[in-house]
CSV table of C-alpha atoms in Angstrom, one decimal:
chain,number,residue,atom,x,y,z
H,268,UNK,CA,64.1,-33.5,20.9
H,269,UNK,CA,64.4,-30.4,22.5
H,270,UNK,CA,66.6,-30.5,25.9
H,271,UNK,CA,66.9,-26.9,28.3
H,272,UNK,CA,69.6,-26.7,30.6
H,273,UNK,CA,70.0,-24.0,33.0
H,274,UNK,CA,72.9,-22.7,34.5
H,275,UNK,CA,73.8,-19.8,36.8
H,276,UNK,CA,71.9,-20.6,40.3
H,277,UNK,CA,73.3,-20.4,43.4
H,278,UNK,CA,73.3,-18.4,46.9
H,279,UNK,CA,73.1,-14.9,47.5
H,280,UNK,CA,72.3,-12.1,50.0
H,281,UNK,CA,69.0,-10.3,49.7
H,282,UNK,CA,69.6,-7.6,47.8
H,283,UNK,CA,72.1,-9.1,45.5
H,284,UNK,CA,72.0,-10.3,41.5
H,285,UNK,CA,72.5,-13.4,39.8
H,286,UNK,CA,71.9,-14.4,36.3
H,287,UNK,CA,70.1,-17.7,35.4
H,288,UNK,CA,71.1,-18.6,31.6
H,289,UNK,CA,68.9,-21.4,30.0
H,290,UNK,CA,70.2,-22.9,26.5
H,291,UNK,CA,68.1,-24.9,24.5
H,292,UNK,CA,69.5,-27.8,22.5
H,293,UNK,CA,67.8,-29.6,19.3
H,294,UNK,CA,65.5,-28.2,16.5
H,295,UNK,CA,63.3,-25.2,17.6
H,296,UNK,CA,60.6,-24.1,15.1
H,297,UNK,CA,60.3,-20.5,14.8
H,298,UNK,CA,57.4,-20.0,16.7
H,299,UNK,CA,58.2,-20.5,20.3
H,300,UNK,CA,58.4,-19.0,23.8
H,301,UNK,CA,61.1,-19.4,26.1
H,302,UNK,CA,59.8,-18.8,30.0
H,303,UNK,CA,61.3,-19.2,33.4
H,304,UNK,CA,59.3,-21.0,36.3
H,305,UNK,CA,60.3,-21.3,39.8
H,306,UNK,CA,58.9,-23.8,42.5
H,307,UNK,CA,59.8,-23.0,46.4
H,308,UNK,CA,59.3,-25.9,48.3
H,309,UNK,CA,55.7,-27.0,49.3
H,310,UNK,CA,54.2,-25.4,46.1
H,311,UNK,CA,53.4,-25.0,42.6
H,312,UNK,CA,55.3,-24.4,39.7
H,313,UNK,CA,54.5,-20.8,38.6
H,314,UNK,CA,56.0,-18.6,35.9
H,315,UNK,CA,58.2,-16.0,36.8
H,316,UNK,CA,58.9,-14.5,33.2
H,317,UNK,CA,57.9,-15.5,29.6
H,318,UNK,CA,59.8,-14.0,26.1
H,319,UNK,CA,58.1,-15.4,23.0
H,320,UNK,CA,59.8,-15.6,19.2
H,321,UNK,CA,58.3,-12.0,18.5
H,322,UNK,CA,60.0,-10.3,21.3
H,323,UNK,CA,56.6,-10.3,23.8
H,324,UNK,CA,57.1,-10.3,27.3
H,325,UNK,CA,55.4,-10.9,30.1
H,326,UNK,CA,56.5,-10.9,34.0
H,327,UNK,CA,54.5,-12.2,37.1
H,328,UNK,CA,53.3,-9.2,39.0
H,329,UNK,CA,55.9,-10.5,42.3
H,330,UNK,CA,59.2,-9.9,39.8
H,331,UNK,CA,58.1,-6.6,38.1
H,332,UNK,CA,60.9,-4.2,38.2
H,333,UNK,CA,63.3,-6.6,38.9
H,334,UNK,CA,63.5,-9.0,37.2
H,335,UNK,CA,64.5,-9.0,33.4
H,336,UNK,CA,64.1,-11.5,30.6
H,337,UNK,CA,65.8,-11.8,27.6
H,338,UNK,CA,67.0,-14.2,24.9
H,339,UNK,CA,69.5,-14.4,22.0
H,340,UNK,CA,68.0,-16.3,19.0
H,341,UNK,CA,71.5,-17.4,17.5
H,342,UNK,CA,72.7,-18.6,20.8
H,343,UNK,CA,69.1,-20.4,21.2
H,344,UNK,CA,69.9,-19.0,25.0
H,345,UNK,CA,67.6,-17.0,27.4
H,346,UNK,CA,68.7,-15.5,30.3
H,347,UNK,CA,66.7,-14.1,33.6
H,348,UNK,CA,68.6,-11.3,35.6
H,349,UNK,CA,67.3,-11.1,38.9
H,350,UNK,CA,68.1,-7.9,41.0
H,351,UNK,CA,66.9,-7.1,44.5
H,352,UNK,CA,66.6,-10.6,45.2
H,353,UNK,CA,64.2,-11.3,48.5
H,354,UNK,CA,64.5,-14.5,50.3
H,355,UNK,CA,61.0,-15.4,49.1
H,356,UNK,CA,62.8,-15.9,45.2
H,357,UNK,CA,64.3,-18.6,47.0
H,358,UNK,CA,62.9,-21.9,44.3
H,359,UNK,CA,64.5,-24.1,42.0
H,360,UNK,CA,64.7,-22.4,38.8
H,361,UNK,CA,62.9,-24.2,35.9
H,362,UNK,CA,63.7,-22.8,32.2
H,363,UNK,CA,60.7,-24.3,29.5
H,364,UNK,CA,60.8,-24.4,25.9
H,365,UNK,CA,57.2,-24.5,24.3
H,366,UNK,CA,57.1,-24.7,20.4
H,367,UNK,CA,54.0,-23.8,18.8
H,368,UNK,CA,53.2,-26.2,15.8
H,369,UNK,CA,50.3,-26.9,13.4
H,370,UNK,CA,49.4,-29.7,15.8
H,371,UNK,CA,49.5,-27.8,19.1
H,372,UNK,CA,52.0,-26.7,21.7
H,373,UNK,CA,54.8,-29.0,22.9
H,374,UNK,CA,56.1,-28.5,26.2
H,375,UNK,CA,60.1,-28.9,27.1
H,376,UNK,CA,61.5,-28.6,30.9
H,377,UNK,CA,65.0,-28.1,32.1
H,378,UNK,CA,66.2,-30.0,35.1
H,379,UNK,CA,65.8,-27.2,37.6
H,380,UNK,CA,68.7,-24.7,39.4
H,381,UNK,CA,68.7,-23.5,42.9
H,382,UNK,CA,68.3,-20.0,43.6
H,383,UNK,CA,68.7,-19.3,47.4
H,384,UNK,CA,68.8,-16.3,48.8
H,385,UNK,CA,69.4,-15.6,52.4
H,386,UNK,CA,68.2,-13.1,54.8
């Protein structure tokens, strides 16, 4: 069983930085993608940053630029610097785990960190 936990959340000025860190515990295969939603109250889940095995990534068009994704295989972590934060990046933080099998795509969720960031 794979379990994400996410750490690094918390409240900031727009304009500031914080790091979200997401470590993965259990067996991942070696095809994978680790990705980053967020959820602001009153809406859906939607992906703010994806970094598969191979080293593609892929940023929602709202984060370009400022946002970074990146992971560290040995450490099974991946990590989400956010600069320039604007009060609309205020969500709870979700970190996923999918692993890509011979039988399809399993999906893994973390429990969810608070990112607000005030005016």
């Amino acid at each position: 069983q794979v379990q994400p936990v996410e750490s690094g959340g918390g409240l900031v000025q727009a304009g500031g930085s914080l790091r979200l860190s997401c470590t993965a515990s259990g067996i991942i295969s070696s095809s994978n993608m680790f990705s980053w939603y967020h959820q602001a109250p009153g809406k859906e889940r939607e992906l703010v940053a994806g970094i598969t095995s191979g080293g593609s990534i892929r940023y929602a068009d709202s984060v370009k630029g400022r946002f970074t994704i990146s992971r560290d295989n040995a450490k099974k972590t991946v990590y989400l610097q956010m600069n320039s934060l604007k009060p609309e990046d205020t969500a709870v933080y979700y970190c996923n785990v999918a692993i890509f099998s011979l039988s399809g795509r399993s999906d893994y969720w973390g429990q969810g960190t608070q990112v607000t960031v005030s005016s």
